[in-house]
PDB file of N, CA and C in Angstrom:
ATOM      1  N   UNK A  85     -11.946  -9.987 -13.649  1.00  0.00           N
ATOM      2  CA  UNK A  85     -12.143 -11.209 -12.910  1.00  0.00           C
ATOM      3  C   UNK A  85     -11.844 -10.944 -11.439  1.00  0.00           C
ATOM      4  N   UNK A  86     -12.381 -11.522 -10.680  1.00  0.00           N
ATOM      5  CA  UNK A  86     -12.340 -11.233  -9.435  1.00  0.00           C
ATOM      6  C   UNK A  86     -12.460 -12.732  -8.491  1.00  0.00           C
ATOM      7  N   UNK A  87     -11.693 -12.691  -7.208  1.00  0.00           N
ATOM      8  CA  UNK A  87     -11.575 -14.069  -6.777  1.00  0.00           C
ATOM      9  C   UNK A  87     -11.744 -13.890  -5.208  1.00  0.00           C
ATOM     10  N   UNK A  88     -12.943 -13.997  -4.931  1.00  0.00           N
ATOM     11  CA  UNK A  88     -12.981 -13.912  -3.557  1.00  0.00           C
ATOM     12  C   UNK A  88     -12.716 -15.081  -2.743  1.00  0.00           C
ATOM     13  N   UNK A  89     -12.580 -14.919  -1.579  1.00  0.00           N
ATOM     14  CA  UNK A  89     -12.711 -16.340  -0.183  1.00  0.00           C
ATOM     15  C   UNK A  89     -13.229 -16.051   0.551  1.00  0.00           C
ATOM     16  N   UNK A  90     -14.563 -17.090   1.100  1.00  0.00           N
ATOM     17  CA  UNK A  90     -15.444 -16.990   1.495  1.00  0.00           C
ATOM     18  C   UNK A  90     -15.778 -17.552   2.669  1.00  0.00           C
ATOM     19  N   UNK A  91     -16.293 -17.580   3.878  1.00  0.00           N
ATOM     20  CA  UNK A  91     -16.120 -18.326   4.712  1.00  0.00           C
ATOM     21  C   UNK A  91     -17.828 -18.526   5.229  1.00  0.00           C
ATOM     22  N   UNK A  92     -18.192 -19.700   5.409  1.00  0.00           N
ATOM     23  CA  UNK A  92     -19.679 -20.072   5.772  1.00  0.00           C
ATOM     24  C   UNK A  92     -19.340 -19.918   7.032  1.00  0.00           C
ATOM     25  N   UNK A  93     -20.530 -20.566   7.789  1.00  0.00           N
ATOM     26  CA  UNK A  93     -21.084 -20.199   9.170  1.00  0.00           C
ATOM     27  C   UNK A  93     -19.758 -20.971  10.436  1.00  0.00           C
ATOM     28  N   UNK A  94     -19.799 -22.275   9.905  1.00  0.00           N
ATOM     29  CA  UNK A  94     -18.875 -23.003  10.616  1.00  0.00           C
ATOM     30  C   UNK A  94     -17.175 -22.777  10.115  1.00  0.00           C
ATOM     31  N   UNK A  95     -17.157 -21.489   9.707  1.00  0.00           N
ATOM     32  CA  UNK A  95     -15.531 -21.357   9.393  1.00  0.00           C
ATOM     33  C   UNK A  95     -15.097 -21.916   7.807  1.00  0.00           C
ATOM     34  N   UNK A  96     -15.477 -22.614   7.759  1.00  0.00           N
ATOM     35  CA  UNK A  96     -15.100 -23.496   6.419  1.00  0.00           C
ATOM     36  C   UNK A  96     -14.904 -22.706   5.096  1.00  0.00           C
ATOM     37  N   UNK A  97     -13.649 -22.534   4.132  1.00  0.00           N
ATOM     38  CA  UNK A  97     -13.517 -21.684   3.267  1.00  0.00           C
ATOM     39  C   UNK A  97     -14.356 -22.197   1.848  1.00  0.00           C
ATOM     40  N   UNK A  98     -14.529 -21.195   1.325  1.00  0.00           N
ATOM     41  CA  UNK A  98     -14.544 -21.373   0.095  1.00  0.00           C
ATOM     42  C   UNK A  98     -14.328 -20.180  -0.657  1.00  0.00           C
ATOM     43  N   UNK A  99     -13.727 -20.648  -2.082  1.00  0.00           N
ATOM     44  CA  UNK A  99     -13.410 -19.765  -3.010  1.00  0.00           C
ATOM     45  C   UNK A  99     -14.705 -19.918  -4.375  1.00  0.00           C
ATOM     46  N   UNK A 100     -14.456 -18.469  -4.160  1.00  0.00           N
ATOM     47  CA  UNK A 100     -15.792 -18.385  -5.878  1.00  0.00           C
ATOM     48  C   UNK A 100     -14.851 -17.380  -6.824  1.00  0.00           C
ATOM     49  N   UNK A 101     -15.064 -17.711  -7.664  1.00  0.00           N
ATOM     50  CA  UNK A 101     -14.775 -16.608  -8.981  1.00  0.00           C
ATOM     51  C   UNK A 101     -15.936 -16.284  -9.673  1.00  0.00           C
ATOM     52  N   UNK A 102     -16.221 -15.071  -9.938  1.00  0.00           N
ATOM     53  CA  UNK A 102     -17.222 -14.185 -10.801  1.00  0.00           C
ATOM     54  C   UNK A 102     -16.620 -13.013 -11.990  1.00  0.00           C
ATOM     55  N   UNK A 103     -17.722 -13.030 -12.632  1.00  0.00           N
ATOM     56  CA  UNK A 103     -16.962 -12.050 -13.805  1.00  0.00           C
ATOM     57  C   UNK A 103     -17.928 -10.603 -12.952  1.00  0.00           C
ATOM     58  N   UNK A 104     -17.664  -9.688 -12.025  1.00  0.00           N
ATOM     59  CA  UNK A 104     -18.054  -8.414 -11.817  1.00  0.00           C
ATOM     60  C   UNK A 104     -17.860  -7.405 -12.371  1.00  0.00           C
ATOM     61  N   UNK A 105     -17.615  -6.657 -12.526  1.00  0.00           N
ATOM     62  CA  UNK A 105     -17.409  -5.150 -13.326  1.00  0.00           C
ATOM     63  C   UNK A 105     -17.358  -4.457 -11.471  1.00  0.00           C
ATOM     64  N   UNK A 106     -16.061  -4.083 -11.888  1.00  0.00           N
ATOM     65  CA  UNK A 106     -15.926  -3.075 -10.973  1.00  0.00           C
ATOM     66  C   UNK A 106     -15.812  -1.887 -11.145  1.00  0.00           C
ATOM     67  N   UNK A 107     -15.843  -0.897 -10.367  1.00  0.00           N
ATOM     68  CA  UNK A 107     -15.839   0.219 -10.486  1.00  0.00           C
ATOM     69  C   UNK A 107     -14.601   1.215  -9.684  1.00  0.00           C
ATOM     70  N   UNK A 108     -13.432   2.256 -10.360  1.00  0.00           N
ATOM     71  CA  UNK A 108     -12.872   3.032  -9.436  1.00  0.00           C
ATOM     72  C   UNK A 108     -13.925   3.758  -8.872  1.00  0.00           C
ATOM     73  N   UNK A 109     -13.131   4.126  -7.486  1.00  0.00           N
ATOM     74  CA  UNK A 109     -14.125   5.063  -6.639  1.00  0.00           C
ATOM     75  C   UNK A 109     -12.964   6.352  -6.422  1.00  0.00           C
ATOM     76  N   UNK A 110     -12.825   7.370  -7.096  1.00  0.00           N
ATOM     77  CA  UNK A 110     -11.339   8.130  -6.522  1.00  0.00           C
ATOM     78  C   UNK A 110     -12.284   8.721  -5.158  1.00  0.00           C
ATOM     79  N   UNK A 111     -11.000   8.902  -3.667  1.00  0.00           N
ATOM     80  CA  UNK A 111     -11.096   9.396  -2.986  1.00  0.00           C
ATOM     81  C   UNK A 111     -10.199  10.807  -3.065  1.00  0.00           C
ATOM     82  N   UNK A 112     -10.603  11.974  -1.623  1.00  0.00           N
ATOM     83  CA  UNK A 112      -9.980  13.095  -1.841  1.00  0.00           C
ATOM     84  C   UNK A 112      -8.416  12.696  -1.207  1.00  0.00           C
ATOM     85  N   UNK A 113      -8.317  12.013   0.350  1.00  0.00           N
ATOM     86  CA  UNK A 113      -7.245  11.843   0.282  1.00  0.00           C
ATOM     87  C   UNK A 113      -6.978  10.373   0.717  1.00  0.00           C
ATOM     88  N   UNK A 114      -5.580  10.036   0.472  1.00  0.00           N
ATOM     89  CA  UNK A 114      -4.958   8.335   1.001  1.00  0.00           C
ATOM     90  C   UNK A 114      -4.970   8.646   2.428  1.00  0.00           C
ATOM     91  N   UNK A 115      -4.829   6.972   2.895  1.00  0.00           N
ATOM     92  CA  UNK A 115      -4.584   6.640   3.924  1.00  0.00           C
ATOM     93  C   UNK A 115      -3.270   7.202   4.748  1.00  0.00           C
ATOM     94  N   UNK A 116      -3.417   7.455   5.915  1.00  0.00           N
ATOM     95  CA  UNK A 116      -2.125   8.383   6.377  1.00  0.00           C
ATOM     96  C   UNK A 116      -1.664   7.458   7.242  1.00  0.00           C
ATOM     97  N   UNK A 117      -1.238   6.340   6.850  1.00  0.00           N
ATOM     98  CA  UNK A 117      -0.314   5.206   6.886  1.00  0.00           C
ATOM     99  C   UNK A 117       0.799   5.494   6.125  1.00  0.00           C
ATOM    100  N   UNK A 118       2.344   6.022   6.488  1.00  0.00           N
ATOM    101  CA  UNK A 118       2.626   6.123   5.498  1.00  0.00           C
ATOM    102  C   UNK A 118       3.445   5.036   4.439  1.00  0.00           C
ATOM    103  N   UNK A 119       3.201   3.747   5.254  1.00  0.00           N
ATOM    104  CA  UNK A 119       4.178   3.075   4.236  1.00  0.00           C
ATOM    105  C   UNK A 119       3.121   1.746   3.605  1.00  0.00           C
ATOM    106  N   UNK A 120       1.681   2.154   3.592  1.00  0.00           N
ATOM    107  CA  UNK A 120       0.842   1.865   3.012  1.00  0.00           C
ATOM    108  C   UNK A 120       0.726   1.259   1.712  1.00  0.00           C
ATOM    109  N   UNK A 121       0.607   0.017   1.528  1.00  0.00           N
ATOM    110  CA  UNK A 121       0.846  -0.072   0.188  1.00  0.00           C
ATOM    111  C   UNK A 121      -0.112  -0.005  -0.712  1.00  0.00           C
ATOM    112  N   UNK A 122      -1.117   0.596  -0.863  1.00  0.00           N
ATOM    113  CA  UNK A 122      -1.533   1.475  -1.708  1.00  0.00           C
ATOM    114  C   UNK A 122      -0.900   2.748  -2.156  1.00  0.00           C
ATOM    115  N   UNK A 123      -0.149   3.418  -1.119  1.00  0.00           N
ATOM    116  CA  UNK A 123       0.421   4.569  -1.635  1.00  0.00           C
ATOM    117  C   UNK A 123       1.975   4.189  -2.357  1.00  0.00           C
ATOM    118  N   UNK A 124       2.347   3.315  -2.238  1.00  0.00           N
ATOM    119  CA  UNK A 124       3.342   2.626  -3.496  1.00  0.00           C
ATOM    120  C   UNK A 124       2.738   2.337  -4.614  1.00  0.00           C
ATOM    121  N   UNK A 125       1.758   2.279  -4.599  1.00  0.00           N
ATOM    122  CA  UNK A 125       1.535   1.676  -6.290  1.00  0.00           C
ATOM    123  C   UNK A 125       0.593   3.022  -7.309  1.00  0.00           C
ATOM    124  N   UNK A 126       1.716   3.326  -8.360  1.00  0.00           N
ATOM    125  CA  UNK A 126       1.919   4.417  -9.022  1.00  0.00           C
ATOM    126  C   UNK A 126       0.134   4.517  -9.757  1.00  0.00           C
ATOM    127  N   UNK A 127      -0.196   4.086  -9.869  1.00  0.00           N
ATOM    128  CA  UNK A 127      -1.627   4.032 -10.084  1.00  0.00           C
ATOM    129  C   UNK A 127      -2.455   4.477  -9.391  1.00  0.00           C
ATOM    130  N   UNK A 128      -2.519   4.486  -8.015  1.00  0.00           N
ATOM    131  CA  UNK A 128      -3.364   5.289  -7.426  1.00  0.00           C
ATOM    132  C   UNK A 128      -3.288   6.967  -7.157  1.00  0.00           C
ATOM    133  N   UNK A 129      -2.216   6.904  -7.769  1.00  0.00           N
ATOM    134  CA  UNK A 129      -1.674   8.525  -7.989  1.00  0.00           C
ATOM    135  C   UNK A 129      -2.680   9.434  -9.129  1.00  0.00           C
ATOM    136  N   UNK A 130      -3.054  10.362  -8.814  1.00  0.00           N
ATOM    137  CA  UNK A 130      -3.700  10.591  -9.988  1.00  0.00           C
ATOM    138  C   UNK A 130      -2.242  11.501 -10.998  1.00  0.00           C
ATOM    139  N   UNK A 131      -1.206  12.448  -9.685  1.00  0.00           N
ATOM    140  CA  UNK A 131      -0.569  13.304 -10.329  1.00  0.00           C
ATOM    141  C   UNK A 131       0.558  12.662  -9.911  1.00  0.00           C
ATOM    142  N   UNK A 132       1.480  12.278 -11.142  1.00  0.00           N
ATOM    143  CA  UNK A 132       2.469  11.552 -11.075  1.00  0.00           C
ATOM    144  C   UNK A 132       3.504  11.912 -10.054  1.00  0.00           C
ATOM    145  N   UNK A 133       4.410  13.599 -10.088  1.00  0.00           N
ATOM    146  CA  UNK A 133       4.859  14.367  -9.580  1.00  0.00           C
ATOM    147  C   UNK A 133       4.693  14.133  -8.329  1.00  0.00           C
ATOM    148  N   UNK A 134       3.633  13.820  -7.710  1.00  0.00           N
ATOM    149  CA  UNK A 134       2.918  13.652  -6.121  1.00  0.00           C
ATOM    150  C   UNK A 134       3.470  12.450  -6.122  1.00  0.00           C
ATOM    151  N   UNK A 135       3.345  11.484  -6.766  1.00  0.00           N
ATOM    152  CA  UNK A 135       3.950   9.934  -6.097  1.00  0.00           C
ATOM    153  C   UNK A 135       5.529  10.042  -5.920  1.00  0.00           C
ATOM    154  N   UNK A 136       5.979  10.627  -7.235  1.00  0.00           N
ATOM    155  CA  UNK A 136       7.585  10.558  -6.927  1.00  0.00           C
ATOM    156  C   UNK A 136       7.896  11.616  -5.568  1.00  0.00           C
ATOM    157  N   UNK A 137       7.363  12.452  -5.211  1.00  0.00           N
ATOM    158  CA  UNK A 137       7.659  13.211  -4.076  1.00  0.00           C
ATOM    159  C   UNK A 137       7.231  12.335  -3.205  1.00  0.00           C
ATOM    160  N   UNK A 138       6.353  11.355  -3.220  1.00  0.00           N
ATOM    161  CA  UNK A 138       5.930  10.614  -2.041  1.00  0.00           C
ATOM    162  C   UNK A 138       6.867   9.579  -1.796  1.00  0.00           C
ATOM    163  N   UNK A 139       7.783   8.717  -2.543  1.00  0.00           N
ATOM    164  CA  UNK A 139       8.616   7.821  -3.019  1.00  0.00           C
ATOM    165  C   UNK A 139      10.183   8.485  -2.271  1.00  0.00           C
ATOM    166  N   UNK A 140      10.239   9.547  -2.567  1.00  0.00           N
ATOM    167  CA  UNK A 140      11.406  10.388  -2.140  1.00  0.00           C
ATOM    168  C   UNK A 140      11.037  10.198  -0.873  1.00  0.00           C
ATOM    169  N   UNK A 141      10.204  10.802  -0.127  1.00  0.00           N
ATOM    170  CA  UNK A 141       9.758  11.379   0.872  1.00  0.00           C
ATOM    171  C   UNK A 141      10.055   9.737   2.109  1.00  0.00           C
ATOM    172  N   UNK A 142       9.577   9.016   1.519  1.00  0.00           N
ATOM    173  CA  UNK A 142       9.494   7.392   1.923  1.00  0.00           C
ATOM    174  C   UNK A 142      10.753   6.679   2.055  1.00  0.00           C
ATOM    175  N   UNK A 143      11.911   7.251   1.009  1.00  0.00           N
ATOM    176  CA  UNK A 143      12.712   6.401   0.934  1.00  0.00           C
ATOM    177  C   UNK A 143      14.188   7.465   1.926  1.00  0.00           C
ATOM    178  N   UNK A 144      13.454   8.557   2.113  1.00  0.00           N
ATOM    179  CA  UNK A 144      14.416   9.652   3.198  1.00  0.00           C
ATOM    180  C   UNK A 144      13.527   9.230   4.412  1.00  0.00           C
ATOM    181  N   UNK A 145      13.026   8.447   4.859  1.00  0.00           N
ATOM    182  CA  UNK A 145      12.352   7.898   6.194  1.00  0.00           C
ATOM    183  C   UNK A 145      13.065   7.289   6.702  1.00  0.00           C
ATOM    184  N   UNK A 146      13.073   6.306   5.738  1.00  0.00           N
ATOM    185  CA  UNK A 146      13.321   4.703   5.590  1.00  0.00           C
ATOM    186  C   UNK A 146      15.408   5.230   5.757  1.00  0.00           C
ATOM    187  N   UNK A 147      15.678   5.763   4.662  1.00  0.00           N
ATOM    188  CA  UNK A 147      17.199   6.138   5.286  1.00  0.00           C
ATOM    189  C   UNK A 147      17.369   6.625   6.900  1.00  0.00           C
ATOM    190  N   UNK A 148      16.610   7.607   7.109  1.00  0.00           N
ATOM    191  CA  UNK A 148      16.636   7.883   8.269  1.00  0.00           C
ATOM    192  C   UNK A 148      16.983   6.862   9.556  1.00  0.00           C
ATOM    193  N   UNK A 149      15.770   6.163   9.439  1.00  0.00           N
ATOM    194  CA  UNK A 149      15.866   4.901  10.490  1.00  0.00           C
ATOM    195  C   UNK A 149      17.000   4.437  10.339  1.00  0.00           C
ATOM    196  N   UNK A 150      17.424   3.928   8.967  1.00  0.00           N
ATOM    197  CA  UNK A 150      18.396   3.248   9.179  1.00  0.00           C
ATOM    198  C   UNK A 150      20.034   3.851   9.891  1.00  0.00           C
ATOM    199  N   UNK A 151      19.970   5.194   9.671  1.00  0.00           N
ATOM    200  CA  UNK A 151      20.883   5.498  10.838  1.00  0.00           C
ATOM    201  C   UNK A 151      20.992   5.934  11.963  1.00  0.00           C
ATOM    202  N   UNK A 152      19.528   6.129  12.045  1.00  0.00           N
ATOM    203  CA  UNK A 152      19.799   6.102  14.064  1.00  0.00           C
ATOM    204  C   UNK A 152      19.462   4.762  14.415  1.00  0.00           C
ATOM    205  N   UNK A 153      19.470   3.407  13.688  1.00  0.00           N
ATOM    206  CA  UNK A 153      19.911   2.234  14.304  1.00  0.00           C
ATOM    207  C   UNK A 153      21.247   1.899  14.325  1.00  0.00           C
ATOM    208  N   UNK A 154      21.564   2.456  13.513  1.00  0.00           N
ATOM    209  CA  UNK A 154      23.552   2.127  12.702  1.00  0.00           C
ATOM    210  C   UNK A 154      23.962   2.965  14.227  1.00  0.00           C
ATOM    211  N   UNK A 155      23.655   4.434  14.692  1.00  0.00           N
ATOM    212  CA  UNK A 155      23.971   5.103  15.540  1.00  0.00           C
ATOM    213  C   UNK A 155      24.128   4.639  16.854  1.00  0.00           C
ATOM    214  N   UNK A 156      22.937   3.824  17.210  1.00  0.00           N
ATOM    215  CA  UNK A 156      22.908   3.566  18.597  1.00  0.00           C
ATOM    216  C   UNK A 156      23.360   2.605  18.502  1.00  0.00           C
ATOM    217  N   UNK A 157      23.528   1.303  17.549  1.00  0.00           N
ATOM    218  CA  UNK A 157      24.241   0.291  17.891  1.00  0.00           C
ATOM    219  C   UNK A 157      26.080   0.569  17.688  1.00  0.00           C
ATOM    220  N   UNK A 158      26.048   1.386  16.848  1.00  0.00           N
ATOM    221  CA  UNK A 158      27.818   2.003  17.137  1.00  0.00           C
ATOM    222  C   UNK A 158      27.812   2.805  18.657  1.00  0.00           C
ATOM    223  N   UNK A 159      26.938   3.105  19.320  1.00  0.00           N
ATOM    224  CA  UNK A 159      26.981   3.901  20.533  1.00  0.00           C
ATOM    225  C   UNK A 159      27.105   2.871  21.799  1.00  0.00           C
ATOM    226  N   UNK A 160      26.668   1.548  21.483  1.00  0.00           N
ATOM    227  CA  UNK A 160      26.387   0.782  22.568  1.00  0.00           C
ATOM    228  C   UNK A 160      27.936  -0.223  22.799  1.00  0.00           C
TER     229      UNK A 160
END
């Protein structure tokens, strides 16, 4: 099921629902955004191993920042 919103000429929304058949399309690589949320969701992974290294990889960022803000505001 699929639920689009639609917008005519003068702005005005509308919503339709259709029964489509969609299709995956795999690409070679993700978006190099890295906090992309497609690349959070374990499904678009084809090799599991690769997401949890990506998850690691994301969540030693994300630590990161958080202490060179902790840093400079203990510095100031």
């Amino acid at each position: 099921m699929v639920k689009r919103i639609l917008h005519d000429k003068k702005g005005k929304r509308k919503i339709s629902e259709e029964d489509d058949t969609l299709h995956f399309v795999p690409v070679d690589t993700l978006p190099d955004t890295p906090e992309s949320w497609l690349k959070k969701q374990k499904w678009m992974w084809e090799n599991k191993d690769e997401w949890k290294d990506y998850k690691r990889e994301l969540k030693a960022r994300k630590d990161s920042i958080k202490r060179a803000r902790k840093l400079k505001t203990d510095n100031q």
